[in-house]
């Protein structure tokens, strides 16, 4: 019995085979480097989408932390951040990505966590908050129905990365990310009792 349980756990994502989507993840050869700052409370969440990016993207760095000290220890050199690095997070000074000239941006930072916790990362890290910031003016409809979002236009981390790369690299095929996302949602919904699934409506 114990051996069967061990075999059911994916060695890559450490999740049970019923909700693992590693088999749906295929390579996406992005030329735009992406660094994802993951809030510590998101680590290990079975509904998290960052694992899709880790499996798919050719150029992705993940650092876990909230405070400057934690981020430094995780490998993010705050001293090296400059105007060629941008943050994808809406705010009063953020620019609409689809309409902006991003030719000088060589690296993108994404925040993985709830809206409140992502905002807290920026609040605790003035060096990150002071970087050029962008938001989506016309984001696609999120299919991430298994976790409640603050607003309809908010995307999961994987969806945000997919749309970001689609905008920056129009010739890049980001479909593997979207395919893995659809599988994640379907497999998570399959774990919910049938009588409760009507609470989650896919568009």
PDB file of C-alpha atoms in Angstrom, residues 15 37-52 111-118 141-159 181 184-189 192 196-197 199-202:
ATOM      1  CA  UNK A  15       1.576  16.215  -6.176  1.00  0.00           C
ATOM      2  CA  UNK A  37       8.551  36.178  -6.847  1.00  0.00           C
ATOM      3  CA  UNK A  38       6.452  33.664  -4.964  1.00  0.00           C
ATOM      4  CA  UNK A  39       5.007  34.524  -1.580  1.00  0.00           C
ATOM      5  CA  UNK A  40       6.035  31.867   0.961  1.00  0.00           C
ATOM      6  CA  UNK A  41       2.418  30.935   1.694  1.00  0.00           C
ATOM      7  CA  UNK A  42       1.944  29.861  -1.932  1.00  0.00           C
ATOM      8  CA  UNK A  43       4.649  27.187  -1.824  1.00  0.00           C
ATOM      9  CA  UNK A  44       3.216  23.696  -2.198  1.00  0.00           C
ATOM     10  CA  UNK A  45      -0.350  24.759  -2.959  1.00  0.00           C
ATOM     11  CA  UNK A  46      -1.944  22.117  -5.158  1.00  0.00           C
ATOM     12  CA  UNK A  47      -3.974  24.742  -7.019  1.00  0.00           C
ATOM     13  CA  UNK A  48      -0.964  26.909  -7.747  1.00  0.00           C
ATOM     14  CA  UNK A  49      -0.115  27.571 -11.389  1.00  0.00           C
ATOM     15  CA  UNK A  50       3.553  28.507 -11.015  1.00  0.00           C
ATOM     16  CA  UNK A  51       4.545  24.847 -11.378  1.00  0.00           C
ATOM     17  CA  UNK A  52       3.263  24.994 -14.958  1.00  0.00           C
ATOM     18  CA  UNK A 111       4.303  38.230  -8.294  1.00  0.00           C
ATOM     19  CA  UNK A 112       2.777  34.903  -7.263  1.00  0.00           C
ATOM     20  CA  UNK A 113       0.354  35.221  -4.376  1.00  0.00           C
ATOM     21  CA  UNK A 114      -2.997  36.658  -3.417  1.00  0.00           C
ATOM     22  CA  UNK A 115      -3.650  40.251  -4.420  1.00  0.00           C
ATOM     23  CA  UNK A 116      -3.028  41.436  -0.859  1.00  0.00           C
ATOM     24  CA  UNK A 117       0.182  39.450  -0.431  1.00  0.00           C
ATOM     25  CA  UNK A 118       1.547  40.546  -3.802  1.00  0.00           C
ATOM     26  CA  UNK A 141     -10.948  35.973 -19.600  1.00  0.00           C
ATOM     27  CA  UNK A 142      -9.450  33.850 -16.866  1.00  0.00           C
ATOM     28  CA  UNK A 143     -10.273  30.150 -16.859  1.00  0.00           C
ATOM     29  CA  UNK A 144      -8.851  29.743 -13.365  1.00  0.00           C
ATOM     30  CA  UNK A 145     -12.198  29.150 -11.691  1.00  0.00           C
ATOM     31  CA  UNK A 146     -10.872  26.934  -8.892  1.00  0.00           C
ATOM     32  CA  UNK A 147      -9.605  29.924  -6.890  1.00  0.00           C
ATOM     33  CA  UNK A 148     -11.564  33.085  -6.285  1.00  0.00           C
ATOM     34  CA  UNK A 149     -10.102  36.223  -7.836  1.00  0.00           C
ATOM     35  CA  UNK A 150     -10.649  39.787  -6.531  1.00  0.00           C
ATOM     36  CA  UNK A 151     -12.054  40.856  -9.915  1.00  0.00           C
ATOM     37  CA  UNK A 152     -13.029  39.344 -13.255  1.00  0.00           C
ATOM     38  CA  UNK A 153     -10.020  40.739 -15.115  1.00  0.00           C
ATOM     39  CA  UNK A 154      -7.463  39.167 -12.766  1.00  0.00           C
ATOM     40  CA  UNK A 155      -5.410  36.266 -14.095  1.00  0.00           C
ATOM     41  CA  UNK A 156      -3.520  33.437 -12.469  1.00  0.00           C
ATOM     42  CA  UNK A 157       0.273  33.587 -12.571  1.00  0.00           C
ATOM     43  CA  UNK A 158       0.494  31.125 -15.475  1.00  0.00           C
ATOM     44  CA  UNK A 159      -2.231  32.936 -17.422  1.00  0.00           C
ATOM     45  CA  UNK A 181      -3.795  25.358 -17.313  1.00  0.00           C
ATOM     46  CA  UNK A 184      -5.094  21.768 -14.017  1.00  0.00           C
ATOM     47  CA  UNK A 185      -8.579  23.242 -13.754  1.00  0.00           C
ATOM     48  CA  UNK A 186     -10.264  20.084 -15.068  1.00  0.00           C
ATOM     49  CA  UNK A 187      -8.348  17.784 -12.724  1.00  0.00           C
ATOM     50  CA  UNK A 188      -8.997  19.983  -9.716  1.00  0.00           C
ATOM     51  CA  UNK A 189     -12.708  20.181 -10.560  1.00  0.00           C
ATOM     52  CA  UNK A 192     -14.900  18.245  -6.134  1.00  0.00           C
ATOM     53  CA  UNK A 196     -20.747  21.209  -5.606  1.00  0.00           C
ATOM     54  CA  UNK A 197     -19.203  21.673  -9.045  1.00  0.00           C
ATOM     55  CA  UNK A 199     -20.379  26.645  -7.988  1.00  0.00           C
ATOM     56  CA  UNK A 200     -17.469  26.770 -10.424  1.00  0.00           C
ATOM     57  CA  UNK A 201     -18.531  28.032 -13.815  1.00  0.00           C
ATOM     58  CA  UNK A 202     -16.104  27.865 -16.725  1.00  0.00           C
TER      59      UNK A 202
END
